[in-house]
One Martini backbone bead per residue (centre of mass of N, CA, C, O) as a GRO file, in nm:
protein
   89
    1MET     BB    1  -5.164 -14.728   1.730
    2ALA     BB    2  -5.497 -14.645   1.776
    3LYS     BB    3  -5.523 -14.359   1.627
    4PHE     BB    4  -5.453 -14.517   1.329
    5ASP     BB    5  -5.670 -14.743   1.264
    6GLY     BB    6  -5.865 -14.569   1.063
    7VAL     BB    7  -5.619 -14.575   0.819
    8LYS     BB    8  -5.551 -14.851   0.811
    9GLY     BB    9  -5.579 -15.009   0.491
   10TYR     BB   10  -5.574 -14.747   0.322
   11LEU     BB   11  -5.591 -14.544   0.055
   12LEU     BB   12  -5.400 -14.300  -0.087
   13LEU     BB   13  -5.501 -14.002  -0.258
   14GLU     BB   14  -5.378 -13.744  -0.084
   15VAL     BB   15  -5.150 -13.455  -0.053
   16GLU     BB   16  -5.142 -13.182   0.180
   17LYS     BB   17  -4.929 -12.890   0.172
   18LYS     BB   18  -4.772 -12.702   0.431
   19PRO     BB   19  -4.544 -12.556   0.631
   20ASP     BB   20  -4.734 -12.660   0.916
   21GLU     BB   21  -4.895 -12.878   0.723
   22VAL     BB   22  -5.045 -13.214   0.691
   23THR     BB   23  -5.262 -13.396   0.459
   24LEU     BB   24  -5.411 -13.714   0.455
   25VAL     BB   25  -5.600 -13.873   0.198
   26PHE     BB   26  -5.846 -14.116   0.220
   27ARG     BB   27  -6.044 -14.343   0.178
   28ASP     BB   28  -6.357 -14.287   0.306
   29ASN     BB   29  -6.307 -14.019   0.466
   30ARG     BB   30  -5.994 -14.027   0.552
   31TYR     BB   31  -5.764 -13.884   0.799
   32LEU     BB   32  -5.433 -13.720   0.830
   33PHE     BB   33  -5.303 -13.502   1.073
   34VAL     BB   34  -5.025 -13.260   1.052
   35THR     BB   35  -4.866 -13.058   1.297
   36SER     BB   36  -4.682 -12.756   1.394
   37GLN     BB   37  -4.520 -12.635   1.685
   38GLY     BB   38  -4.271 -12.402   1.617
   39GLY     BB   39  -4.260 -12.506   1.306
   40GLN     BB   40  -4.158 -12.673   1.036
   41ILE     BB   41  -4.212 -12.896   0.758
   42ASP     BB   42  -4.071 -13.204   0.659
   43VAL     BB   43  -4.084 -13.398   0.351
   44SER     BB   44  -4.085 -13.756   0.275
   45ASP     BB   45  -4.153 -13.897  -0.055
   46ASP     BB   46  -4.194 -14.226  -0.220
   47GLY     BB   47  -4.463 -14.247  -0.369
   48VAL     BB   48  -4.771 -14.315  -0.209
   49ALA     BB   49  -4.980 -14.276  -0.400
   50GLY     BB   50  -5.216 -14.547  -0.404
   51LEU     BB   51  -5.146 -14.664  -0.129
   52GLU     BB   52  -5.126 -14.878   0.147
   53LEU     BB   53  -5.153 -14.855   0.483
   54GLU     BB   54  -4.972 -15.020   0.748
   55SER     BB   55  -4.800 -14.798   0.927
   56VAL     BB   56  -4.733 -14.609   1.242
   57ALA     BB   57  -4.481 -14.374   1.357
   58GLU     BB   58  -4.410 -14.186   1.668
   59ASP     BB   59  -4.293 -13.874   1.782
   60GLY     BB   60  -4.248 -13.547   1.864
   61ARG     BB   61  -4.081 -13.492   1.554
   62ARG     BB   62  -4.192 -13.776   1.418
   63LEU     BB   63  -4.335 -13.925   1.115
   64GLU     BB   64  -4.408 -14.270   1.007
   65CYS     BB   65  -4.514 -14.408   0.698
   66LEU     BB   66  -4.611 -14.735   0.597
   67PHE     BB   67  -4.619 -14.889   0.288
   68LYS     BB   68  -4.670 -15.071   0.046
   69GLY     BB   69  -4.352 -15.180  -0.069
   70GLY     BB   70  -4.177 -14.993   0.147
   71ARG     BB   71  -4.295 -14.722   0.155
   72ARG     BB   72  -4.243 -14.373   0.252
   73PHE     BB   73  -4.371 -14.129   0.499
   74VAL     BB   74  -4.210 -13.830   0.615
   75VAL     BB   75  -4.234 -13.630   0.917
   76VAL     BB   76  -4.061 -13.321   1.012
   77SER     BB   77  -3.972 -13.115   1.274
   78ASN     BB   78  -3.805 -12.786   1.259
   79GLY     BB   79  -3.853 -12.668   1.595
   80GLY     BB   80  -4.088 -12.865   1.681
   81THR     BB   81  -4.392 -13.013   1.739
   82LEU     BB   82  -4.599 -13.280   1.681
   83ASN     BB   83  -4.934 -13.317   1.557
   84THR     BB   84  -5.185 -13.577   1.571
   85ASP     BB   85  -5.465 -13.687   1.355
   86SER     BB   86  -5.756 -13.899   1.312
   87ILE     BB   87  -6.008 -13.971   1.053
   88PRO     BB   88  -6.119 -14.193   1.196
   89GLU     BB   89  -6.060 -14.306   1.543
   0.00000   0.00000   0.00000
């Protein structure tokens, strides 16, 4: 999906988590923002900090980021829909 092309291939530096928002901070001031409308967010993290993002798949309630080495970072909204945005786009 084109909206994630600006963060693919970049190293993940940090993950900032809040109950209804997750921000992934990548090298070179690149970000992936995930928010939930009407629900909280559950995160499953395979220890992806410091790894390069290979691909991103999303549907209305789930976002899955695949990193090098087969590790995954999954965000699921429990009760609402997810909104995603990446900078730069």
